[in-house]
JSON list of C-alpha atoms in Angstrom, two decimals:
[
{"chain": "Q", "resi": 10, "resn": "UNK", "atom": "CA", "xyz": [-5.95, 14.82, 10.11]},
{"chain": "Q", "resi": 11, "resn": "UNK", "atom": "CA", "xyz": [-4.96, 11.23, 8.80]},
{"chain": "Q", "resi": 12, "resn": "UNK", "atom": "CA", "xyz": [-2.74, 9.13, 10.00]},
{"chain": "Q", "resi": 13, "resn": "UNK", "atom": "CA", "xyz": [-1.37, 6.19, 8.99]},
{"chain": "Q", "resi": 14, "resn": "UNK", "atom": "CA", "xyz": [0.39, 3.07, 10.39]},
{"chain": "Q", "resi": 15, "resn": "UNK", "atom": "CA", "xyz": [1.87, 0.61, 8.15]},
{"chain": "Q", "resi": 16, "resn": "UNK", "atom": "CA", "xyz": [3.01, -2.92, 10.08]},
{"chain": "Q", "resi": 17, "resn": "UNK", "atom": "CA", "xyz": [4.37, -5.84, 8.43]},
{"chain": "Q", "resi": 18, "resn": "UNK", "atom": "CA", "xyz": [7.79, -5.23, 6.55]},
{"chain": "Q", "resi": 19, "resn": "UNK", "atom": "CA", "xyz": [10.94, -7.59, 7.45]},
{"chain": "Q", "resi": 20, "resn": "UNK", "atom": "CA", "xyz": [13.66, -9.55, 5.87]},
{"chain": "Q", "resi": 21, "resn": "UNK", "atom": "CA", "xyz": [12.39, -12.88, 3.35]},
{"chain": "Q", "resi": 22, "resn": "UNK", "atom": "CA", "xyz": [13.68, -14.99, 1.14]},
{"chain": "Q", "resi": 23, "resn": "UNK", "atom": "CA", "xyz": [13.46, -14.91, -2.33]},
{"chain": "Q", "resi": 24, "resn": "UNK", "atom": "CA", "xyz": [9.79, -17.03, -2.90]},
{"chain": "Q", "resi": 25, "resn": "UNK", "atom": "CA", "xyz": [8.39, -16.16, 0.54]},
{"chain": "Q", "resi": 26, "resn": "UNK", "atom": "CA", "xyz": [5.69, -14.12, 1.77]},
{"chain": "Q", "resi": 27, "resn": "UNK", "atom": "CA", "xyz": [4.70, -11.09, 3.73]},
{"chain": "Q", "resi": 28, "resn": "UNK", "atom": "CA", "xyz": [2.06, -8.59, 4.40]},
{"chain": "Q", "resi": 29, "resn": "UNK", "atom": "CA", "xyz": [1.89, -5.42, 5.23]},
{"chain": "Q", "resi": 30, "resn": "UNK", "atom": "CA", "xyz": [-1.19, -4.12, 7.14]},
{"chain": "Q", "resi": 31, "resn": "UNK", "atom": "CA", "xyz": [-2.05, -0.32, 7.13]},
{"chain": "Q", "resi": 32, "resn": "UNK", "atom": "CA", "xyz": [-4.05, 1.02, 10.17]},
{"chain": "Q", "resi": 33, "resn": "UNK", "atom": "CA", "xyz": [-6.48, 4.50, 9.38]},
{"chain": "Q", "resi": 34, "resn": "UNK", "atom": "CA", "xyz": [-6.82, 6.74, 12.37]},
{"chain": "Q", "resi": 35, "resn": "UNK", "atom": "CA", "xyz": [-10.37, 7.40, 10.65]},
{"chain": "Q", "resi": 36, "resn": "UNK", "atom": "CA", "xyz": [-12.63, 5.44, 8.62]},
{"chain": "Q", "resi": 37, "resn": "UNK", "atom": "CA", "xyz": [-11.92, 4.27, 5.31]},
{"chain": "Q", "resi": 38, "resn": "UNK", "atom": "CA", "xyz": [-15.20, 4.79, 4.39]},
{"chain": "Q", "resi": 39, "resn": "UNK", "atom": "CA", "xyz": [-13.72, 8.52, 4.06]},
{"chain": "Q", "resi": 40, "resn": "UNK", "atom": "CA", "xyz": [-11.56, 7.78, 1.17]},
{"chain": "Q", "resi": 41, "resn": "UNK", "atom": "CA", "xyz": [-12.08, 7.34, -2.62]},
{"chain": "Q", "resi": 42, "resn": "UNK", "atom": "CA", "xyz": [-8.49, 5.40, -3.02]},
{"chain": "Q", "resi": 43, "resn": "UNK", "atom": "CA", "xyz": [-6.44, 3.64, -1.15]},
{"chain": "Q", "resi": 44, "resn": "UNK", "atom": "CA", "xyz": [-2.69, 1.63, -2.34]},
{"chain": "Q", "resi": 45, "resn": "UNK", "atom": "CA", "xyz": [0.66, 1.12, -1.79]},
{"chain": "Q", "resi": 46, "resn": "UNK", "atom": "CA", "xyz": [3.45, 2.73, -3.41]},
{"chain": "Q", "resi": 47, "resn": "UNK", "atom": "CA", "xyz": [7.30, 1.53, -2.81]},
{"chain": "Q", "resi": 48, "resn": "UNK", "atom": "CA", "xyz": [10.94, 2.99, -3.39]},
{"chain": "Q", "resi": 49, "resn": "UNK", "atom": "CA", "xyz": [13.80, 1.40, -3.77]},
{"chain": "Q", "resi": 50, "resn": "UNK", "atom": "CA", "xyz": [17.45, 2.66, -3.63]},
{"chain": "Q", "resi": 51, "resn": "UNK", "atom": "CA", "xyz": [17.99, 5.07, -6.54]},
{"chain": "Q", "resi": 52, "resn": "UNK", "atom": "CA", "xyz": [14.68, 5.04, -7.93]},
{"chain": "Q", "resi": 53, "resn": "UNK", "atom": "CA", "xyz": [11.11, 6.73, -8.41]},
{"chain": "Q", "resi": 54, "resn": "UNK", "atom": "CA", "xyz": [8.35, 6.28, -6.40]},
{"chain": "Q", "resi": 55, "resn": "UNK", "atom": "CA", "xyz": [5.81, 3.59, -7.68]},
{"chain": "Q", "resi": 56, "resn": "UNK", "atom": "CA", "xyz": [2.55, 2.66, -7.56]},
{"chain": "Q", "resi": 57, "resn": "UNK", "atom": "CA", "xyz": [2.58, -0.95, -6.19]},
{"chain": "Q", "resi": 58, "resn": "UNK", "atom": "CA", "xyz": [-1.22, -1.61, -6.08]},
{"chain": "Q", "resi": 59, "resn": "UNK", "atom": "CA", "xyz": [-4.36, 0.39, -5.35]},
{"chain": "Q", "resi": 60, "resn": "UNK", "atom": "CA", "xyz": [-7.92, 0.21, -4.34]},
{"chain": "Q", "resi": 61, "resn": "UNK", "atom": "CA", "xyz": [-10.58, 2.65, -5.56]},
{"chain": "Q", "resi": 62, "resn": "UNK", "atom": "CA", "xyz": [-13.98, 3.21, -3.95]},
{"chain": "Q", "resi": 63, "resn": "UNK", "atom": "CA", "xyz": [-16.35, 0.89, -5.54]},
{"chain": "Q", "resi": 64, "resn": "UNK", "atom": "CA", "xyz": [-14.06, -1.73, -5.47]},
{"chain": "Q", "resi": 65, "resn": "UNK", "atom": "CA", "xyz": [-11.67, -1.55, -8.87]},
{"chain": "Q", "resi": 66, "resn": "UNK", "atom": "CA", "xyz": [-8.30, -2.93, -7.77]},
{"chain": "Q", "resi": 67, "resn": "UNK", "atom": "CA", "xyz": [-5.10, -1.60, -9.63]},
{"chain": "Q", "resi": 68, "resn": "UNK", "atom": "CA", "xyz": [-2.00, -3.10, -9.57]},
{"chain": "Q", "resi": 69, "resn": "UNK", "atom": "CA", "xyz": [1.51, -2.52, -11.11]},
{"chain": "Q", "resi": 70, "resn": "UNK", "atom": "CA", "xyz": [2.54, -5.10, -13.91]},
{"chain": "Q", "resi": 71, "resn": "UNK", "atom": "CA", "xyz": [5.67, -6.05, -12.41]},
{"chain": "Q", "resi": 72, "resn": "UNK", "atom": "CA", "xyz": [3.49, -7.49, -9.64]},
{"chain": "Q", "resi": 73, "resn": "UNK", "atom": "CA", "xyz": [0.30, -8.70, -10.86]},
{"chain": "Q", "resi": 74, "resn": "UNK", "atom": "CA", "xyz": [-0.20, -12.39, -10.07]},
{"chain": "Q", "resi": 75, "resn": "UNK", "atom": "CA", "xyz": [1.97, -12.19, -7.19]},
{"chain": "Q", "resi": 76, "resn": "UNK", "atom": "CA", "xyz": [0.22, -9.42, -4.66]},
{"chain": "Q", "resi": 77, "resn": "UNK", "atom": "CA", "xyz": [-3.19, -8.93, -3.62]},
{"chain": "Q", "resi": 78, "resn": "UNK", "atom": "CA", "xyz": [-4.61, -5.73, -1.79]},
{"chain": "Q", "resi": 79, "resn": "UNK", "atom": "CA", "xyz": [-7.44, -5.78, 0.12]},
{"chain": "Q", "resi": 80, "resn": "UNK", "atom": "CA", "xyz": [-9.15, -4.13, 2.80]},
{"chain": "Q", "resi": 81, "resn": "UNK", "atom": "CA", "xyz": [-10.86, -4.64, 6.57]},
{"chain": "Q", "resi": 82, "resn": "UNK", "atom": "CA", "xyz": [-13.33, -1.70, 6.60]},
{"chain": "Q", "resi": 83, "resn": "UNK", "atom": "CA", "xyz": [-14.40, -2.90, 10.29]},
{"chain": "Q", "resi": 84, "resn": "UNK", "atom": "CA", "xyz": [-10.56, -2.56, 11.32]},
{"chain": "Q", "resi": 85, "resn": "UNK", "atom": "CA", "xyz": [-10.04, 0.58, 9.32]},
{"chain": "Q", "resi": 86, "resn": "UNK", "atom": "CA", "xyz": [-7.06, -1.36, 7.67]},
{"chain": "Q", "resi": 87, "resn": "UNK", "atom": "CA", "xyz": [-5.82, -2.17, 4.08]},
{"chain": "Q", "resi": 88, "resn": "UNK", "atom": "CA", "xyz": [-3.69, -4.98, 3.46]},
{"chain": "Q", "resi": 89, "resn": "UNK", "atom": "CA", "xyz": [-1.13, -5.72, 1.11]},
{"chain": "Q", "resi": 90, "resn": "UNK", "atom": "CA", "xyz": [-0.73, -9.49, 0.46]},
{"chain": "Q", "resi": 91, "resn": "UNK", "atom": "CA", "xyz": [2.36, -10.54, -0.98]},
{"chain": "Q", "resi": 92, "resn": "UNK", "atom": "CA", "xyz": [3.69, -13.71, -2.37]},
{"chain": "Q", "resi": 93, "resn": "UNK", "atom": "CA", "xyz": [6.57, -15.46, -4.54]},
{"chain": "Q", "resi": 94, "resn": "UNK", "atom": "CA", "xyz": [8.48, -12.07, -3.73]},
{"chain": "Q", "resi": 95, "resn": "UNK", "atom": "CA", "xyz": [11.38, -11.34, -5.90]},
{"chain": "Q", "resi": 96, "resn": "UNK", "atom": "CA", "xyz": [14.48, -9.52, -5.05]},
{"chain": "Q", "resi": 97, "resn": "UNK", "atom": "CA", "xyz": [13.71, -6.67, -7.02]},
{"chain": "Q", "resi": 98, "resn": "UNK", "atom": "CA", "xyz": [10.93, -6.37, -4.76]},
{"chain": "Q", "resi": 99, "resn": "UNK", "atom": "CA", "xyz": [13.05, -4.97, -1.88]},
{"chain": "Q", "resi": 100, "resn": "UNK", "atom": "CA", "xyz": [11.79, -1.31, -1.53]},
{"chain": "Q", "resi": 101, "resn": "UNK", "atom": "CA", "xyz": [10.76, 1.10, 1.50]},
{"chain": "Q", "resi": 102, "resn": "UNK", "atom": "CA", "xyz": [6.69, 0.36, 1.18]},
{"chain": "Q", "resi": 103, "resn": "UNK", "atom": "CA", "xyz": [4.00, 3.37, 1.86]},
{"chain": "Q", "resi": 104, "resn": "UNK", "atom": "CA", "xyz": [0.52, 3.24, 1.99]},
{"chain": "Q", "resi": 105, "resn": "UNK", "atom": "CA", "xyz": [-1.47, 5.97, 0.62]},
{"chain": "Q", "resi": 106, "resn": "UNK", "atom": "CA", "xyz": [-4.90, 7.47, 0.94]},
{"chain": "Q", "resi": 107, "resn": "UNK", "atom": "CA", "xyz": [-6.92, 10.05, -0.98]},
{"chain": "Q", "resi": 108, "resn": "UNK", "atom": "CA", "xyz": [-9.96, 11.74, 0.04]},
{"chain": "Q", "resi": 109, "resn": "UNK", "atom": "CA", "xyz": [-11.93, 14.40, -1.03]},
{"chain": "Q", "resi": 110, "resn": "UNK", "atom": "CA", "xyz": [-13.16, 17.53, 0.83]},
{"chain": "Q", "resi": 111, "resn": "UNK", "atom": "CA", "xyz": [-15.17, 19.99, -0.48]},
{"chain": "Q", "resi": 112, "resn": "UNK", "atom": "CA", "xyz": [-14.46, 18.97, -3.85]},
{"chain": "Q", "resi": 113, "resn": "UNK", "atom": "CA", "xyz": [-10.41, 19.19, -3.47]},
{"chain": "Q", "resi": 114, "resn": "UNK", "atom": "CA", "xyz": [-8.15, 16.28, -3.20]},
{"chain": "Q", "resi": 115, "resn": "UNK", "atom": "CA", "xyz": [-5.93, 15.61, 0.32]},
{"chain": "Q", "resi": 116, "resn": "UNK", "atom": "CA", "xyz": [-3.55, 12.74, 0.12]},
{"chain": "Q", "resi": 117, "resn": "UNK", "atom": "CA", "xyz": [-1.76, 11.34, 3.41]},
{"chain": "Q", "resi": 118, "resn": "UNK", "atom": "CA", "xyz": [1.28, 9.22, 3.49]},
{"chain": "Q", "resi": 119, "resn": "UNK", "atom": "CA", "xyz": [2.37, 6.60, 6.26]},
{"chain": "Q", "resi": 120, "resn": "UNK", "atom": "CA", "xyz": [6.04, 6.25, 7.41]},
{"chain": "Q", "resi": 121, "resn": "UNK", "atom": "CA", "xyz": [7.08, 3.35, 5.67]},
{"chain": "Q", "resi": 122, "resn": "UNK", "atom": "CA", "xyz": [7.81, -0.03, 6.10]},
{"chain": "Q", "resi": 123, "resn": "UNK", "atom": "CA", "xyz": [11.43, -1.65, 4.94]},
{"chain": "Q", "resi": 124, "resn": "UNK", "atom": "CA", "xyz": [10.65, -4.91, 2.86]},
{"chain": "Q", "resi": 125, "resn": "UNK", "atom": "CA", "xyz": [13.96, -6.96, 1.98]},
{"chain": "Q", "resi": 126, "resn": "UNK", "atom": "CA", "xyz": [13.91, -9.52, -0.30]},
{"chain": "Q", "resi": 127, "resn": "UNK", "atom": "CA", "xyz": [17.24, -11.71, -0.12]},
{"chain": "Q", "resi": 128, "resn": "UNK", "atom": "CA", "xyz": [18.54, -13.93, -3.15]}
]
């Protein structure tokens, strides 16, 4: 089993800066993606930004240029770097992991981490 810890959510400003850090009870060595999805009040789940083995970085348009994700394979942790945040921003954010076993896909969520972006 996987678990995940996300850390870094809070309250900002419109313009300022956060990031999240998610913490793998396992190696990420294990897993062929990893991202960041958010959802906000009323709306569908979204893919924020995503890493995939090899090193191929994803990332939603409505974000690009703004946040960066990255990853600390000695700490087991993928980070989500985010900057000039936006209002619209404000979402519950998940990380997300996929791995592969035996040929079949397993996917484990964290809890989520409340990011509020203030006007």
């Amino acid at each position: 089993q996987v678990q995940l810890v996300e850390s870094g959510g809070g309250l900002v400003q419109a313009g300022g800066s956060l990031r999240l850090s998610c913490i793998a009870s396992v190696s990420i060595f294990s897993f062929n993606t990893m991202g960041w999805y958010r959802q906000a009040p009323g709306k569908q789940r979204e893919l924020v930004a995503a890493i995939i083995r090899g090193g191929t970085t994803n990332y939603a348009d409505s974000v690009k240029g703004r946040f960066t994700i990255s990853s600390d394979n000695a700490k087991n942790t993928v980070f989500l770097q985010m900057n000039s945040l936006k209002p619209e921003d404000t979402a519950v954010y998940s990380c997300h992991v996929r791995r592969f076993i035996a040929g079949s896909p397993y996917d484990y969520w964290g809890q989520g981490t409340q990011v509020t972006v203030s006007s």
